mmCIF file of N, CA, C and O in Angstrom:
data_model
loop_
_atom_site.group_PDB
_atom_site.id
_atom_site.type_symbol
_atom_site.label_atom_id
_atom_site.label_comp_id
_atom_site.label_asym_id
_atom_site.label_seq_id
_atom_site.Cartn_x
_atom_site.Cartn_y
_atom_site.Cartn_z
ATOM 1 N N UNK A 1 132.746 92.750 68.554
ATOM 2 C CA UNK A 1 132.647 92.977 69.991
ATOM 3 C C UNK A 1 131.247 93.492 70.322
ATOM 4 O O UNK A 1 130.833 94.526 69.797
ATOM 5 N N UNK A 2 130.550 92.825 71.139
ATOM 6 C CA UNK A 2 129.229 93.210 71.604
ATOM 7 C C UNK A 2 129.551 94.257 72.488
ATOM 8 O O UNK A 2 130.629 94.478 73.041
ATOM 9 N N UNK A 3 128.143 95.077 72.580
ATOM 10 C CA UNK A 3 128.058 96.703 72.892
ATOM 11 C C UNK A 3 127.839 96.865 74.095
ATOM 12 O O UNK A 3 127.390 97.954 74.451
ATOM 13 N N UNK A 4 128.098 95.796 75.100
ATOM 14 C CA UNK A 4 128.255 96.055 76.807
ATOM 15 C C UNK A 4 129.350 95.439 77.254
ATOM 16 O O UNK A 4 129.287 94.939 78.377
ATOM 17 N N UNK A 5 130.706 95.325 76.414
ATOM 18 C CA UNK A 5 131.833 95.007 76.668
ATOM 19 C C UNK A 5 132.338 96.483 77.197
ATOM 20 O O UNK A 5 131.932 97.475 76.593
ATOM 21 N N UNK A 6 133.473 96.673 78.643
ATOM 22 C CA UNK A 6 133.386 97.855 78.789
ATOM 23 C C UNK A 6 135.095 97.884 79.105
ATOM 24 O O UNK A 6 135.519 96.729 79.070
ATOM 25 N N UNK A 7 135.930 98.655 79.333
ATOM 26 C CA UNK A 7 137.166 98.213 79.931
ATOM 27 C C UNK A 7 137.196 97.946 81.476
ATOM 28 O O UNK A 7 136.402 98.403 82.299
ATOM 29 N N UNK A 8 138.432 96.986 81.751
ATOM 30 C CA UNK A 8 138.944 96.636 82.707
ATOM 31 C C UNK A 8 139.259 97.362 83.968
ATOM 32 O O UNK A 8 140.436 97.101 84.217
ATOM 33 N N UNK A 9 138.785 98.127 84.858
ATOM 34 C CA UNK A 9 138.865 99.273 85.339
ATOM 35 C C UNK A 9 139.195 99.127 87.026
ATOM 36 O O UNK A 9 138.634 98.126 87.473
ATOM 37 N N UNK A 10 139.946 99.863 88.031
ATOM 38 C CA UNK A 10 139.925 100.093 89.307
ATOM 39 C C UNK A 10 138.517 100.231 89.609
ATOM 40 O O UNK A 10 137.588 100.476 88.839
ATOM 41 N N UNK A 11 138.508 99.959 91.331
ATOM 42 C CA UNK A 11 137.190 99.828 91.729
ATOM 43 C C UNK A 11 137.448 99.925 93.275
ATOM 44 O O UNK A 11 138.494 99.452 93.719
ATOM 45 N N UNK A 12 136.523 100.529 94.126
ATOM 46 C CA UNK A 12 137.034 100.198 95.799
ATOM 47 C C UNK A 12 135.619 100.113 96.379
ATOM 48 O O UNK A 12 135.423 100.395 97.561
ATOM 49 N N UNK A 13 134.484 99.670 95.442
ATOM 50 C CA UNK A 13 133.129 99.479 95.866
ATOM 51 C C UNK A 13 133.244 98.214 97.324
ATOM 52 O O UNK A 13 134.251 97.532 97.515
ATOM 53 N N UNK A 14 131.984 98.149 98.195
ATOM 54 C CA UNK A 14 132.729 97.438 99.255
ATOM 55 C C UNK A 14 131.084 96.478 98.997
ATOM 56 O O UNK A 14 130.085 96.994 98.496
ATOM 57 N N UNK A 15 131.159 95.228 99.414
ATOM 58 C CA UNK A 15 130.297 94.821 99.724
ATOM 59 C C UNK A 15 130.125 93.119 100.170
ATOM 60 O O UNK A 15 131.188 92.783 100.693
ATOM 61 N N UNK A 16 129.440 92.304 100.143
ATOM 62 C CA UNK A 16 129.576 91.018 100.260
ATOM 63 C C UNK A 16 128.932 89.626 99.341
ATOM 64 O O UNK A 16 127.892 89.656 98.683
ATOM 65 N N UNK A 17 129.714 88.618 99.477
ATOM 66 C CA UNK A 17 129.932 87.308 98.720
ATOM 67 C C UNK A 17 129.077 86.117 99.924
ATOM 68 O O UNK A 17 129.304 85.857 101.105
ATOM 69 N N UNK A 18 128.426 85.800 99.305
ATOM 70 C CA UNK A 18 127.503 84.887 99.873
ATOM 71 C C UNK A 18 128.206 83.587 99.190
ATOM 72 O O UNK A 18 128.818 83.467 98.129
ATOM 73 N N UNK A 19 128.062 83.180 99.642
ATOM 74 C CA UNK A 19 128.959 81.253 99.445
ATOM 75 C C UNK A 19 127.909 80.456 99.495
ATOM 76 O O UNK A 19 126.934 80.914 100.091
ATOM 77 N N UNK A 20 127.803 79.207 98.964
ATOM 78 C CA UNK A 20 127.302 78.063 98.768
ATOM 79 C C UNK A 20 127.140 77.473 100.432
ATOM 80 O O UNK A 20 126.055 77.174 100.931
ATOM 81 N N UNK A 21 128.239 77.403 101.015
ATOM 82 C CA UNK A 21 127.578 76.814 102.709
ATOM 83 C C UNK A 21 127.274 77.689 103.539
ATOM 84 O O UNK A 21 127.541 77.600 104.737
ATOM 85 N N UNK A 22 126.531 78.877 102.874
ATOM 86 C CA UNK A 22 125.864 79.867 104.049
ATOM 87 C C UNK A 22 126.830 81.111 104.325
ATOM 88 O O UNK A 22 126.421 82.228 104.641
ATOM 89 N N UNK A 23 128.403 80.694 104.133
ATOM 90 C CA UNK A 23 129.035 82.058 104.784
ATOM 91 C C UNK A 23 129.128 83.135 104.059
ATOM 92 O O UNK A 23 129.596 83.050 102.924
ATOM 93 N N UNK A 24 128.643 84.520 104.648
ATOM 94 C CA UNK A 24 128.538 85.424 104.209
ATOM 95 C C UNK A 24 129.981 86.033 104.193
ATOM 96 O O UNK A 24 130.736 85.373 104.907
ATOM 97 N N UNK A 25 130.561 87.069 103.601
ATOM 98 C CA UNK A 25 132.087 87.669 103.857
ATOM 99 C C UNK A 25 131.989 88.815 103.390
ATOM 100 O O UNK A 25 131.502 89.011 102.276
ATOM 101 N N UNK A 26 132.512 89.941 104.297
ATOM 102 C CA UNK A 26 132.747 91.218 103.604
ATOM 103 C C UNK A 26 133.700 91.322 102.572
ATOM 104 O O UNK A 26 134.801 90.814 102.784
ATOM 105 N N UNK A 27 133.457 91.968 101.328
ATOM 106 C CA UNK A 27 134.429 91.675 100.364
ATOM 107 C C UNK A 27 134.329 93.601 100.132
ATOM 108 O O UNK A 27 133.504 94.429 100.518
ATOM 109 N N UNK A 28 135.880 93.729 99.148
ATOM 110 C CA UNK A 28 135.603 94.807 98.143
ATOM 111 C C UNK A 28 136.214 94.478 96.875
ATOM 112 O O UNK A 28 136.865 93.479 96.569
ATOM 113 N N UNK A 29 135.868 95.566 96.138
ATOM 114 C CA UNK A 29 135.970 95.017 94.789
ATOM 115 C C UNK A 29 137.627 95.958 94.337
ATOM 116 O O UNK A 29 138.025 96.944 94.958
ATOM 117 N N UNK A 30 138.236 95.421 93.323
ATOM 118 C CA UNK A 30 139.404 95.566 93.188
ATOM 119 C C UNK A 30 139.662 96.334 91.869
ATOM 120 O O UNK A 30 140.485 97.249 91.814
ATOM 121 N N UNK A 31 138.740 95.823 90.541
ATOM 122 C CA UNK A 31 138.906 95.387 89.464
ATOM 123 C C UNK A 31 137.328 95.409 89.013
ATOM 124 O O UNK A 31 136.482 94.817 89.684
ATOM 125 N N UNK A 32 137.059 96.005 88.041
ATOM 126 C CA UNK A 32 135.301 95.503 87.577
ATOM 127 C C UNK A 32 135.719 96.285 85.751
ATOM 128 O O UNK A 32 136.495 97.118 85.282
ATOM 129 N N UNK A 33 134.535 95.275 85.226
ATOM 130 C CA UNK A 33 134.259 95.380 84.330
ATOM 131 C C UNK A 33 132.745 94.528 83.896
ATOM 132 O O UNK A 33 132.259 93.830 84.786
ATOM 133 N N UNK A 34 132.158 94.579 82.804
ATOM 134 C CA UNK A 34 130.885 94.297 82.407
ATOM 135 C C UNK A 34 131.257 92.825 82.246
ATOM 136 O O UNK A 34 130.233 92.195 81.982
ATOM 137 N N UNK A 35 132.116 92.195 82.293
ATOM 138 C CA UNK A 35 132.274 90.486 82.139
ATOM 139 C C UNK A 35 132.810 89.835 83.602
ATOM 140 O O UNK A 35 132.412 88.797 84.131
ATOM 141 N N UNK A 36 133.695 90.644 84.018
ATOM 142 C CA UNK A 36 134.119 89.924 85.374
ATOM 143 C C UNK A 36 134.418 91.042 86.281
ATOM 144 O O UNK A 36 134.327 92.233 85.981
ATOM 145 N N UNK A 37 134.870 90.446 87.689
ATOM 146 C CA UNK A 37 134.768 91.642 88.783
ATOM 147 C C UNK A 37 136.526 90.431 89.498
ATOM 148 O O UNK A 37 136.996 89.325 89.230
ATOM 149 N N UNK A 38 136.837 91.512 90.383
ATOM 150 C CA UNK A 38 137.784 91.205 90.908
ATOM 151 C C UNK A 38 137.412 91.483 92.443
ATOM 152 O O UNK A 38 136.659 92.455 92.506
ATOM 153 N N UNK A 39 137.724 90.896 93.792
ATOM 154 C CA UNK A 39 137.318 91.236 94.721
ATOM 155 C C UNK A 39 138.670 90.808 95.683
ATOM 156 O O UNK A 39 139.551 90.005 95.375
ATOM 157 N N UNK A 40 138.592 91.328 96.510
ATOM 158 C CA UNK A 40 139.489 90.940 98.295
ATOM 159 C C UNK A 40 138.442 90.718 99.195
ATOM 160 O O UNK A 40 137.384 91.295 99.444
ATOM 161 N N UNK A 41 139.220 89.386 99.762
ATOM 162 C CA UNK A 41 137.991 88.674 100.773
ATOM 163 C C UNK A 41 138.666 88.500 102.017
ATOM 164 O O UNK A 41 139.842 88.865 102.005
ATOM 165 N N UNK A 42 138.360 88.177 102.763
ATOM 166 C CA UNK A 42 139.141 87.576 103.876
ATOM 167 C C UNK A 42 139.270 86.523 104.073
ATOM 168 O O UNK A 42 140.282 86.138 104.659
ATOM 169 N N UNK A 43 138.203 85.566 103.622
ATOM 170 C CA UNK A 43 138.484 83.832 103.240
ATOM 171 C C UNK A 43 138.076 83.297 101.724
ATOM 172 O O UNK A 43 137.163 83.863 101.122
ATOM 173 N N UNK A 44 138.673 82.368 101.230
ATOM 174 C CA UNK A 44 138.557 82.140 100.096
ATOM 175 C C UNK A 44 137.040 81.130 100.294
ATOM 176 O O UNK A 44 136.328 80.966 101.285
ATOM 177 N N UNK A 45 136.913 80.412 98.479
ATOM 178 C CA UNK A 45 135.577 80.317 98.424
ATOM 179 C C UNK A 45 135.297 78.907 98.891
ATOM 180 O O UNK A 45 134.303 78.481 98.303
ATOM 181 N N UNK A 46 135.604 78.379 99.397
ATOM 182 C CA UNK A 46 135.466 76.955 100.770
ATOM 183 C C UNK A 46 135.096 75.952 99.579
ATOM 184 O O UNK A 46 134.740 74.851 99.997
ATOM 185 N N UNK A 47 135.102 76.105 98.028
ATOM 186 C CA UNK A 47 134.831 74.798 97.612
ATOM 187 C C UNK A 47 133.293 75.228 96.487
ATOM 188 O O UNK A 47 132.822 74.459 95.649
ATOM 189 N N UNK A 48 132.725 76.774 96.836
ATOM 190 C CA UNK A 48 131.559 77.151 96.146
ATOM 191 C C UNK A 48 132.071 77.437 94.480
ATOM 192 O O UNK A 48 133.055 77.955 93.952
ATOM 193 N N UNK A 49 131.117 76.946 94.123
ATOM 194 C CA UNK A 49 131.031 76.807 92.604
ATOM 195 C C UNK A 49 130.278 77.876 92.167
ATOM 196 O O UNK A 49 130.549 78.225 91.018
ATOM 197 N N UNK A 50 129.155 78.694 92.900
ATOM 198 C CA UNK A 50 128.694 79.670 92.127
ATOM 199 C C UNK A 50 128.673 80.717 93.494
ATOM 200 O O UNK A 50 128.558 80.154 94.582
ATOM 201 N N UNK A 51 128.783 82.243 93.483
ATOM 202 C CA UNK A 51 128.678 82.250 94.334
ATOM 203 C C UNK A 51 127.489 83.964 94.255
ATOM 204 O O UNK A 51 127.489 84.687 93.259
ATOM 205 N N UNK A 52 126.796 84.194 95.266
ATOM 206 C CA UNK A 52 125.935 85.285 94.783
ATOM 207 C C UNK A 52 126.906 86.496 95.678
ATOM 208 O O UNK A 52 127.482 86.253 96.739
ATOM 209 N N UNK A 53 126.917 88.399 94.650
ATOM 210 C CA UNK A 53 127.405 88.574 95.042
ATOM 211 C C UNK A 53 126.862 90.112 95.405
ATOM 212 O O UNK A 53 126.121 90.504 94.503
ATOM 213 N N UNK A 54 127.002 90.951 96.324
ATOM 214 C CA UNK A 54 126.212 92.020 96.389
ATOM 215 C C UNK A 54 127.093 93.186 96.787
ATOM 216 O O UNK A 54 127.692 93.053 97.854
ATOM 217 N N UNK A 55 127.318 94.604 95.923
ATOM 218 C CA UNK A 55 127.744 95.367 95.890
ATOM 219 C C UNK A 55 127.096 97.087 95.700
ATOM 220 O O UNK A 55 126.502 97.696 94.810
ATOM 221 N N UNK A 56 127.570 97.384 96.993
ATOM 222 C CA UNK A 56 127.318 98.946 96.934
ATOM 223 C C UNK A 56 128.141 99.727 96.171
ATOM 224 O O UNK A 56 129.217 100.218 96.510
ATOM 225 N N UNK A 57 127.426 99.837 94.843
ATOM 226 C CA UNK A 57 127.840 100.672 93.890
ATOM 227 C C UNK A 57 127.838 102.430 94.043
ATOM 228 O O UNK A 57 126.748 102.969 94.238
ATOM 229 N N UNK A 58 129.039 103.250 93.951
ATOM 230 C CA UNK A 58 128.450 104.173 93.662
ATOM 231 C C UNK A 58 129.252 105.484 92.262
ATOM 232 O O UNK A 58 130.481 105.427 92.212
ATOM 233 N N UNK A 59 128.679 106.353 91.433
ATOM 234 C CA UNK A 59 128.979 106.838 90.421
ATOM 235 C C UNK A 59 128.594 108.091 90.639
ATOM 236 O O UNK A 59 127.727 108.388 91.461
ATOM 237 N N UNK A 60 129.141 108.818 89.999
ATOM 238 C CA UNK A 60 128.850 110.597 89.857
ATOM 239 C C UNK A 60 127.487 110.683 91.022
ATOM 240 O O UNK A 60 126.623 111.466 90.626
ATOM 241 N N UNK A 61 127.183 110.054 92.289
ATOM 242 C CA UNK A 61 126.346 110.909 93.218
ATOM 243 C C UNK A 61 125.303 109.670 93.345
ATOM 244 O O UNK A 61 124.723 109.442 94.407
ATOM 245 N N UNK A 62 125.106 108.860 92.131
ATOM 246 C CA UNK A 62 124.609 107.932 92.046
ATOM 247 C C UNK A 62 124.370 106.479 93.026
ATOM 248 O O UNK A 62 125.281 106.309 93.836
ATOM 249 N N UNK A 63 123.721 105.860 93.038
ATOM 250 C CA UNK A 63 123.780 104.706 94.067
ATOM 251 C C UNK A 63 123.411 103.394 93.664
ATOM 252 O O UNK A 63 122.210 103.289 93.415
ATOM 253 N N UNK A 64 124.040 102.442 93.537
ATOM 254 C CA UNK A 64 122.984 101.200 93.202
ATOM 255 C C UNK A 64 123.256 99.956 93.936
ATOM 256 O O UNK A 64 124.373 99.446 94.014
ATOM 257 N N UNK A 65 122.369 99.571 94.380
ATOM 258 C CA UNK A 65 123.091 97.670 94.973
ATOM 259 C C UNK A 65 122.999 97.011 93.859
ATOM 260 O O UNK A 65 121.980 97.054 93.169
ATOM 261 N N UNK A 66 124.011 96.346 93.557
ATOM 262 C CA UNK A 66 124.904 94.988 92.469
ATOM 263 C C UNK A 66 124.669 94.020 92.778
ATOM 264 O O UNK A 66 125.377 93.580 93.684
ATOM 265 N N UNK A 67 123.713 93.236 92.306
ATOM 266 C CA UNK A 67 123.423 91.879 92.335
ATOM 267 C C UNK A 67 123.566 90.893 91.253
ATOM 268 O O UNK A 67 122.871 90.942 90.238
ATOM 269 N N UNK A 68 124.418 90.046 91.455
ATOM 270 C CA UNK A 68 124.842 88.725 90.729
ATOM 271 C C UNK A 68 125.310 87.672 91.152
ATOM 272 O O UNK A 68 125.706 87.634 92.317
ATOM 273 N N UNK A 69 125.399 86.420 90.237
ATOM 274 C CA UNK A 69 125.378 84.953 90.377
ATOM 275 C C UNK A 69 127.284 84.859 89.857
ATOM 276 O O UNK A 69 127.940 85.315 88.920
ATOM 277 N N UNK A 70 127.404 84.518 90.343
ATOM 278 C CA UNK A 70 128.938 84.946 89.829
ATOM 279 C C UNK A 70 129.691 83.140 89.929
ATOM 280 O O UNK A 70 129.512 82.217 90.724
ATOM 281 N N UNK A 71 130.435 83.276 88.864
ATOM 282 C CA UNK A 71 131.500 81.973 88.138
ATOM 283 C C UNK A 71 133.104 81.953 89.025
ATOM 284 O O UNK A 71 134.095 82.424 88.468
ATOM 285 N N UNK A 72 133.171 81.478 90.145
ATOM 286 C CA UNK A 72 134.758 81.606 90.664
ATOM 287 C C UNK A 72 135.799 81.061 89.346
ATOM 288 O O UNK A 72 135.901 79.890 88.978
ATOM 289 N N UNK A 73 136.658 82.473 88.655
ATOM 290 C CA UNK A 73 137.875 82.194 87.847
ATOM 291 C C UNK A 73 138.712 81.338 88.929
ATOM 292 O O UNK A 73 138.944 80.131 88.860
ATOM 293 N N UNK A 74 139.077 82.151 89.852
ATOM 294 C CA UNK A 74 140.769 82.459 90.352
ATOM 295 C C UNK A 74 140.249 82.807 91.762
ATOM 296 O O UNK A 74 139.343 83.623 91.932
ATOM 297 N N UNK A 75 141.050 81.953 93.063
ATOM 298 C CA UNK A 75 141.168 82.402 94.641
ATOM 299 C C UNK A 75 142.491 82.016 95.081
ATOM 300 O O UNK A 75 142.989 80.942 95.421
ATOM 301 N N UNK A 76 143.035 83.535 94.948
ATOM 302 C CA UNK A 76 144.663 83.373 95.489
ATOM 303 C C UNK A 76 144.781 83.863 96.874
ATOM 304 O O UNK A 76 144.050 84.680 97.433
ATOM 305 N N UNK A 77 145.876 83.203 97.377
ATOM 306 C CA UNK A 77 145.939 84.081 98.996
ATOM 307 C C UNK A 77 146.996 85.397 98.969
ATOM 308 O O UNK A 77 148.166 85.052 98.802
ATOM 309 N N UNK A 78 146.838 86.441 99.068
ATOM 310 C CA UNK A 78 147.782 87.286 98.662
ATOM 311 C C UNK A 78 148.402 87.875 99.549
ATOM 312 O O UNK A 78 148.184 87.569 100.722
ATOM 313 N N UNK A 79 149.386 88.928 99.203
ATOM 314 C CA UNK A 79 150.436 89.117 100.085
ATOM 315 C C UNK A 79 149.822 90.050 100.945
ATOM 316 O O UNK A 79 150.655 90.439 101.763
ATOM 317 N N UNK A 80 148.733 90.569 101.107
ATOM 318 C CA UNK A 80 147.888 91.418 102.401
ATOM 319 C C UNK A 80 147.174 90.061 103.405
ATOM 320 O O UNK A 80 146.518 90.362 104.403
ATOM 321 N N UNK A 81 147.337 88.909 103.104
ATOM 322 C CA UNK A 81 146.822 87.920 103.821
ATOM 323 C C UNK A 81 145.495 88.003 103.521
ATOM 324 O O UNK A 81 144.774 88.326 104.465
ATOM 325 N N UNK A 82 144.812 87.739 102.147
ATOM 326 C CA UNK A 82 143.447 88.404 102.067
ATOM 327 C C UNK A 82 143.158 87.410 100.616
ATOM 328 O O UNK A 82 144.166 87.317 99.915
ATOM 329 N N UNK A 83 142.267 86.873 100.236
ATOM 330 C CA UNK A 83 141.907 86.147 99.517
ATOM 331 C C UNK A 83 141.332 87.002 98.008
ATOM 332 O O UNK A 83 140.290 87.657 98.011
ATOM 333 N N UNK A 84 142.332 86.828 96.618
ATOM 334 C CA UNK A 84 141.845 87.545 95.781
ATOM 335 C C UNK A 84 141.602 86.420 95.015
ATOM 336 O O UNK A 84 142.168 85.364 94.732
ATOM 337 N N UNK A 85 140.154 87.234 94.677
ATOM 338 C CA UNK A 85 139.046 86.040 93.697
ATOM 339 C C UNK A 85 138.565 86.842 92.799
ATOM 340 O O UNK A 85 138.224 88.020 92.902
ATOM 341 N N UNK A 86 138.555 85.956 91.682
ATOM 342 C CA UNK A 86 138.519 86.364 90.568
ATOM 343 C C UNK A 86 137.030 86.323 90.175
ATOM 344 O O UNK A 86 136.806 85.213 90.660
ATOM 345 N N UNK A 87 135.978 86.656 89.720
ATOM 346 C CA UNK A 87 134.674 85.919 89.196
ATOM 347 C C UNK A 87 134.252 86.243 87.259
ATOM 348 O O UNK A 87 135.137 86.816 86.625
ATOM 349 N N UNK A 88 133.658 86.065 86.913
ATOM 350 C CA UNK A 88 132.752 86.317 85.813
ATOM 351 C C UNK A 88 131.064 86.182 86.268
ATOM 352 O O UNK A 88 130.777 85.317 87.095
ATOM 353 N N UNK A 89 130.093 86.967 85.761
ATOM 354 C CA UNK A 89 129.656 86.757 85.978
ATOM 355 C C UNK A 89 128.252 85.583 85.203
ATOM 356 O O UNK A 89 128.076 85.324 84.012
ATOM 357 N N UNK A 90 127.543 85.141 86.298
ATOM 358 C CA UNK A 90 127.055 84.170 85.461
ATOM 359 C C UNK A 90 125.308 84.962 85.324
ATOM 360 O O UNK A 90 124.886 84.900 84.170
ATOM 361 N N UNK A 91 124.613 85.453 86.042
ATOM 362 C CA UNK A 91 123.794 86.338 86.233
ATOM 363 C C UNK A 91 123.852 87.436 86.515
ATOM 364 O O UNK A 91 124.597 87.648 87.472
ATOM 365 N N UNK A 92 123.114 88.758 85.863
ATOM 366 C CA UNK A 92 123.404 89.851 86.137
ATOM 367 C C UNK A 92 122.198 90.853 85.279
ATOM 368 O O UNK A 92 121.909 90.599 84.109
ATOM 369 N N UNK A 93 121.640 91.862 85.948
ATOM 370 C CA UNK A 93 120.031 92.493 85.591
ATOM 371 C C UNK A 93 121.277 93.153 84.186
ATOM 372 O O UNK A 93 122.478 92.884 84.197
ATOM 373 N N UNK A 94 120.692 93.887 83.273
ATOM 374 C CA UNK A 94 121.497 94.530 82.524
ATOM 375 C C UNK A 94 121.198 96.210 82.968
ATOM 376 O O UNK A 94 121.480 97.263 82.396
ATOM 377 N N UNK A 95 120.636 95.969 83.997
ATOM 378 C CA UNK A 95 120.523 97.401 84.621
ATOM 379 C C UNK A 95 121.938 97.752 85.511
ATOM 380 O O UNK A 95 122.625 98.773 85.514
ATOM 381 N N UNK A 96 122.042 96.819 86.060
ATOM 382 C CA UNK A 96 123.279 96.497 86.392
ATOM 383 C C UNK A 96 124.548 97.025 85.728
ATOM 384 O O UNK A 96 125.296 97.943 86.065
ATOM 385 N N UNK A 97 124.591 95.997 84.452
ATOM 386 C CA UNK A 97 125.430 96.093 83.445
ATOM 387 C C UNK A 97 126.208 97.418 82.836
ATOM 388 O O UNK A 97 127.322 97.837 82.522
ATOM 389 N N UNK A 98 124.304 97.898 82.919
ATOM 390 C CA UNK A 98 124.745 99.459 82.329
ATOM 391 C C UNK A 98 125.555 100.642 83.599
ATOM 392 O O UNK A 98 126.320 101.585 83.393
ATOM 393 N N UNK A 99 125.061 100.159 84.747
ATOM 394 C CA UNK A 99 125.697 101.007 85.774
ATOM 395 C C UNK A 99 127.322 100.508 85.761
ATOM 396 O O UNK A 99 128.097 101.462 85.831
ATOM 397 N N UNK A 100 127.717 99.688 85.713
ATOM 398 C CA UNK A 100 128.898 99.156 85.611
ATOM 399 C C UNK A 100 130.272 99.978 84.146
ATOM 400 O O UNK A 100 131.294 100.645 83.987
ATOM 401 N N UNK A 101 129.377 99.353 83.599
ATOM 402 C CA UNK A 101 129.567 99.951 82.012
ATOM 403 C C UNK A 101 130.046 101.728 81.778
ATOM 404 O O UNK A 101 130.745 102.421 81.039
ATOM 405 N N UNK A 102 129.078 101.853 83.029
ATOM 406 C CA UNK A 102 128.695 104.025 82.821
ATOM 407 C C UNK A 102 130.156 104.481 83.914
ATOM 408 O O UNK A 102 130.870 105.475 83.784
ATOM 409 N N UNK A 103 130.296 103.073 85.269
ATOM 410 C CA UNK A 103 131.156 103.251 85.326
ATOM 411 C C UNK A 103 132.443 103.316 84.940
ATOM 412 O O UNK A 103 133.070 104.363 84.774
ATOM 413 N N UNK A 104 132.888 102.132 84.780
ATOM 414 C CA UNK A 104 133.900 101.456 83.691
ATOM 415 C C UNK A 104 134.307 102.442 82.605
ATOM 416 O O UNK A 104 135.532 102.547 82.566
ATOM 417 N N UNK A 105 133.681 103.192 81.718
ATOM 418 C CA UNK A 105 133.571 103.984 80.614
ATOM 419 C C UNK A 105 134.359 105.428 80.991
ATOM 420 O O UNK A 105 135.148 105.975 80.220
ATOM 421 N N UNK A 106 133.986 105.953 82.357
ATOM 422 C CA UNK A 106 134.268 107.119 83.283
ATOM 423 C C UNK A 106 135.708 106.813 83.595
ATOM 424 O O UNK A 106 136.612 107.632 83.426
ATOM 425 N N UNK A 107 135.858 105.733 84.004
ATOM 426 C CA UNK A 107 137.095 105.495 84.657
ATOM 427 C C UNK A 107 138.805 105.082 83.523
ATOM 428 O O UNK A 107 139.960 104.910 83.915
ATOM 429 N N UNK A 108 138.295 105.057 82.266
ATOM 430 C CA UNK A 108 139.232 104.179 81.690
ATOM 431 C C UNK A 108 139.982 105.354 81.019
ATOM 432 O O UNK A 108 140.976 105.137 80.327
#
């Protein structure tokens, strides 16, 4: 197991999913870990294959914006009427990673 694998963890970071035909969507995050993120959207991903995704992170006082290229797993419509999508990511700074990770690690 490589050394920025982190656990599967709760998350209520809020931020937004940029789509392939321009639409932007407020999303939050559900679910994060150093390989994939889980989010609630209000519309699913119209057909985007990659999608970029930006999140206000925050940790013990800490702050970071989350930027990545993200892999759509999974877009279910769920029982809040709210679109849960699954991603991995496909780009991601490992500065990132490690904030994720420091979270993830805290939380499990």
């Amino acid at each position: 197991m490589s050394i920025s694998h982190s656990p599967y963890v709760r998350c209520f970071w809020t931020g937004s999913l940029y789509l392939t035909n321009g639409v932007v969507m407020p999303i939050h995050c559900t679910h994060i870990s150093t390989q994939m993120i889980e989010v609630e959207a209000p519309d699913g991903l119209q057909g985007s294959k990659m999608v970029k995704l930006e999140l206000k992170a925050i940790h013990e006082g800490k702050t970071a914006t989350i930027k990545a290229l993200c892999d759509p797993q999974l877009d279910v419509f769920n029982e809040h009427n709210k679109h849960y999508i699954k991603l991995t990511y496909h780009t991601i700074s490992s500065k990132d990673v490690d904030f994720i990770k420091e979270f993830a690690d805290a939380h499990s």
